[in-house]
CSV table of C-alpha atoms in Angstrom, one decimal:
chain,number,residue,atom,x,y,z
F,1,UNK,CA,42.5,83.8,-30.9
F,2,UNK,CA,40.0,82.8,-34.0
F,3,UNK,CA,41.5,81.2,-36.3
F,4,UNK,CA,38.1,82.4,-38.5
F,5,UNK,CA,37.7,84.8,-40.2
F,6,UNK,CA,36.5,86.8,-43.0
F,7,UNK,CA,40.2,86.0,-45.1
F,8,UNK,CA,40.1,81.6,-44.0
F,9,UNK,CA,36.6,81.5,-44.9
F,10,UNK,CA,37.2,82.9,-48.0
F,11,UNK,CA,39.4,80.7,-49.1
F,12,UNK,CA,37.5,78.0,-47.5
F,13,UNK,CA,34.4,79.3,-50.0
F,14,UNK,CA,37.2,78.8,-52.8
F,15,UNK,CA,38.4,75.4,-52.3
F,16,UNK,CA,42.0,77.1,-52.2
F,17,UNK,CA,43.7,74.9,-50.0
F,18,UNK,CA,45.9,76.9,-47.1
F,19,UNK,CA,46.5,76.6,-43.4
F,20,UNK,CA,47.3,78.7,-40.8
F,21,UNK,CA,49.9,79.1,-38.7
F,22,UNK,CA,49.9,81.8,-35.4
F,23,UNK,CA,52.7,83.7,-33.5
F,24,UNK,CA,52.4,86.5,-30.9
F,25,UNK,CA,52.0,89.4,-32.3
F,26,UNK,CA,54.6,92.7,-31.7
F,27,UNK,CA,52.5,96.0,-31.8
F,28,UNK,CA,55.1,97.8,-31.2
F,29,UNK,CA,57.3,95.6,-33.9
F,30,UNK,CA,58.7,99.0,-36.6
F,31,UNK,CA,57.9,96.1,-39.7
F,32,UNK,CA,55.0,93.9,-38.6
F,33,UNK,CA,56.5,91.1,-41.3
F,34,UNK,CA,59.5,90.9,-40.3
F,35,UNK,CA,58.2,90.4,-36.4
F,36,UNK,CA,55.6,87.8,-38.8
F,37,UNK,CA,58.7,85.9,-40.1
F,38,UNK,CA,61.1,86.1,-36.6
F,39,UNK,CA,58.2,84.7,-34.6
F,40,UNK,CA,57.5,81.3,-36.5
F,41,UNK,CA,60.5,80.7,-37.4
F,42,UNK,CA,61.5,81.3,-41.4
F,43,UNK,CA,62.4,83.2,-44.0
F,44,UNK,CA,61.3,87.0,-44.2
F,45,UNK,CA,61.1,87.0,-48.2
F,46,UNK,CA,57.8,84.0,-47.7
F,47,UNK,CA,56.4,86.2,-45.3
F,48,UNK,CA,54.4,88.4,-47.5
F,49,UNK,CA,52.9,91.6,-46.7
F,50,UNK,CA,49.5,93.6,-47.6
F,51,UNK,CA,48.7,96.7,-48.2
F,52,UNK,CA,46.6,99.1,-49.1
F,53,UNK,CA,47.0,101.8,-52.1
F,54,UNK,CA,45.4,104.5,-54.1
F,55,UNK,CA,46.1,104.6,-57.2
F,56,UNK,CA,45.5,107.6,-59.6
F,57,UNK,CA,42.5,108.0,-56.2
F,58,UNK,CA,41.2,104.4,-56.6
F,59,UNK,CA,42.2,101.5,-53.9
F,60,UNK,CA,44.6,98.9,-54.7
F,61,UNK,CA,45.6,96.1,-52.7
F,62,UNK,CA,49.4,95.0,-53.4
F,63,UNK,CA,51.5,91.6,-51.7
F,64,UNK,CA,55.1,92.2,-51.2
F,65,UNK,CA,57.7,90.5,-49.2
F,66,UNK,CA,58.0,91.9,-46.0
F,67,UNK,CA,61.3,92.3,-46.8
F,68,UNK,CA,61.6,94.4,-49.6
F,69,UNK,CA,60.3,98.0,-49.7
F,70,UNK,CA,57.0,99.1,-52.5
F,71,UNK,CA,57.1,101.1,-55.2
F,72,UNK,CA,54.7,103.6,-55.8
F,73,UNK,CA,56.3,103.7,-59.7
F,74,UNK,CA,55.7,100.6,-60.9
F,75,UNK,CA,52.0,100.1,-58.3
F,76,UNK,CA,50.8,102.5,-61.0
F,77,UNK,CA,52.5,100.9,-64.1
F,78,UNK,CA,51.1,97.7,-62.3
F,79,UNK,CA,47.4,98.8,-62.1
F,80,UNK,CA,47.6,101.1,-66.1
F,81,UNK,CA,48.2,104.5,-63.4
F,82,UNK,CA,50.2,107.8,-63.5
F,83,UNK,CA,50.5,107.6,-60.0
F,84,UNK,CA,50.2,106.0,-56.7
F,85,UNK,CA,50.7,105.8,-52.4
F,86,UNK,CA,49.8,104.3,-49.4
F,87,UNK,CA,46.1,104.6,-48.6
F,88,UNK,CA,46.1,106.2,-44.8
F,89,UNK,CA,45.4,103.2,-42.8
F,90,UNK,CA,42.0,104.7,-41.5
F,91,UNK,CA,40.8,104.6,-45.5
F,92,UNK,CA,42.4,101.4,-45.4
F,93,UNK,CA,40.5,99.3,-42.1
F,94,UNK,CA,37.1,101.1,-43.2
F,95,UNK,CA,37.6,99.7,-46.9
F,96,UNK,CA,38.7,96.0,-46.6
F,97,UNK,CA,37.3,95.9,-42.2
F,98,UNK,CA,40.5,94.3,-40.8
F,99,UNK,CA,42.9,96.4,-38.5
F,100,UNK,CA,46.4,97.5,-39.6
F,101,UNK,CA,48.7,94.6,-39.1
F,102,UNK,CA,46.5,92.2,-39.5
F,103,UNK,CA,44.9,93.2,-42.7
F,104,UNK,CA,44.9,90.4,-45.8
F,105,UNK,CA,44.2,90.5,-49.3
F,106,UNK,CA,41.6,87.9,-48.6
F,107,UNK,CA,37.5,88.3,-47.8
F,108,UNK,CA,38.1,91.9,-48.3
F,109,UNK,CA,34.8,94.3,-46.9
F,110,UNK,CA,34.6,94.7,-51.1
F,111,UNK,CA,37.5,93.5,-53.6
F,112,UNK,CA,39.9,96.0,-55.0
F,113,UNK,CA,42.3,94.9,-57.5
F,114,UNK,CA,45.7,93.3,-56.7
F,115,UNK,CA,49.1,92.5,-58.0
F,116,UNK,CA,51.6,90.5,-56.2
F,117,UNK,CA,55.2,90.9,-56.4
F,118,UNK,CA,56.4,88.5,-58.9
F,119,UNK,CA,59.2,87.1,-57.5
F,120,UNK,CA,56.9,86.0,-54.6
F,121,UNK,CA,55.3,83.6,-57.1
F,122,UNK,CA,58.5,81.7,-57.6
F,123,UNK,CA,58.0,80.3,-54.0
F,124,UNK,CA,57.2,77.1,-53.2
F,125,UNK,CA,55.1,78.8,-49.9
F,126,UNK,CA,54.2,82.2,-49.0
F,127,UNK,CA,52.3,83.4,-45.6
F,128,UNK,CA,50.3,86.2,-45.5
F,129,UNK,CA,47.3,87.6,-43.3
F,130,UNK,CA,44.2,86.0,-42.3
F,131,UNK,CA,42.4,89.4,-41.0
F,132,UNK,CA,43.5,89.3,-37.6
F,133,UNK,CA,47.2,90.4,-36.2
F,134,UNK,CA,48.6,87.2,-35.0
F,135,UNK,CA,47.6,85.1,-37.6
F,136,UNK,CA,49.2,84.2,-41.3
F,137,UNK,CA,48.0,81.7,-43.8
F,138,UNK,CA,50.4,79.4,-45.6
F,139,UNK,CA,50.2,78.8,-49.0
F,140,UNK,CA,51.5,78.3,-52.5
F,141,UNK,CA,51.7,82.0,-54.8
F,142,UNK,CA,49.7,80.2,-57.3
F,143,UNK,CA,46.6,79.4,-55.3
F,144,UNK,CA,46.9,83.3,-54.6
F,145,UNK,CA,47.2,84.9,-57.8
F,146,UNK,CA,43.5,82.8,-59.2
F,147,UNK,CA,41.8,83.0,-55.2
F,148,UNK,CA,42.2,87.2,-55.8
F,149,UNK,CA,42.5,87.6,-60.2
F,150,UNK,CA,45.7,89.2,-59.4
F,151,UNK,CA,48.5,89.8,-61.4
F,152,UNK,CA,52.1,89.3,-60.4
F,153,UNK,CA,53.8,92.6,-62.0
F,154,UNK,CA,57.0,94.4,-60.4
F,155,UNK,CA,56.5,96.2,-57.5
F,156,UNK,CA,59.4,96.7,-55.3
F,157,UNK,CA,62.5,98.9,-55.5
């Protein structure tokens, strides 16, 4: 498995400190983030999932703990919109350049507005997808926010 992806290249270029971790991706896992946490032996609350959404028809990205469910009304509010829905997987893959199960908020083909669950910003370190299935980026949540110009918001149920 290559540890160089558009996500890791974008972080390196920006000078943000990070390390990578790998795990055996299970394509049959019901919840990929929970499977990643278990495989790496870390708490599921610090493994974040990257979800591509549409807010009032415009693409956006949300990053939330893998053991939580996103609240679409809160997502819409975080972006100043009225309604939000999950983006279709094929559209998410086309927009980001990544396969579902490996979507990273970094190095996407087209950078879109991003919101991060505010509870995740209280952690010392977090893991998030590194741009391919089985590759995680470990970093500080403050660096995640800074690198993406993201906003912290209440996004979960």
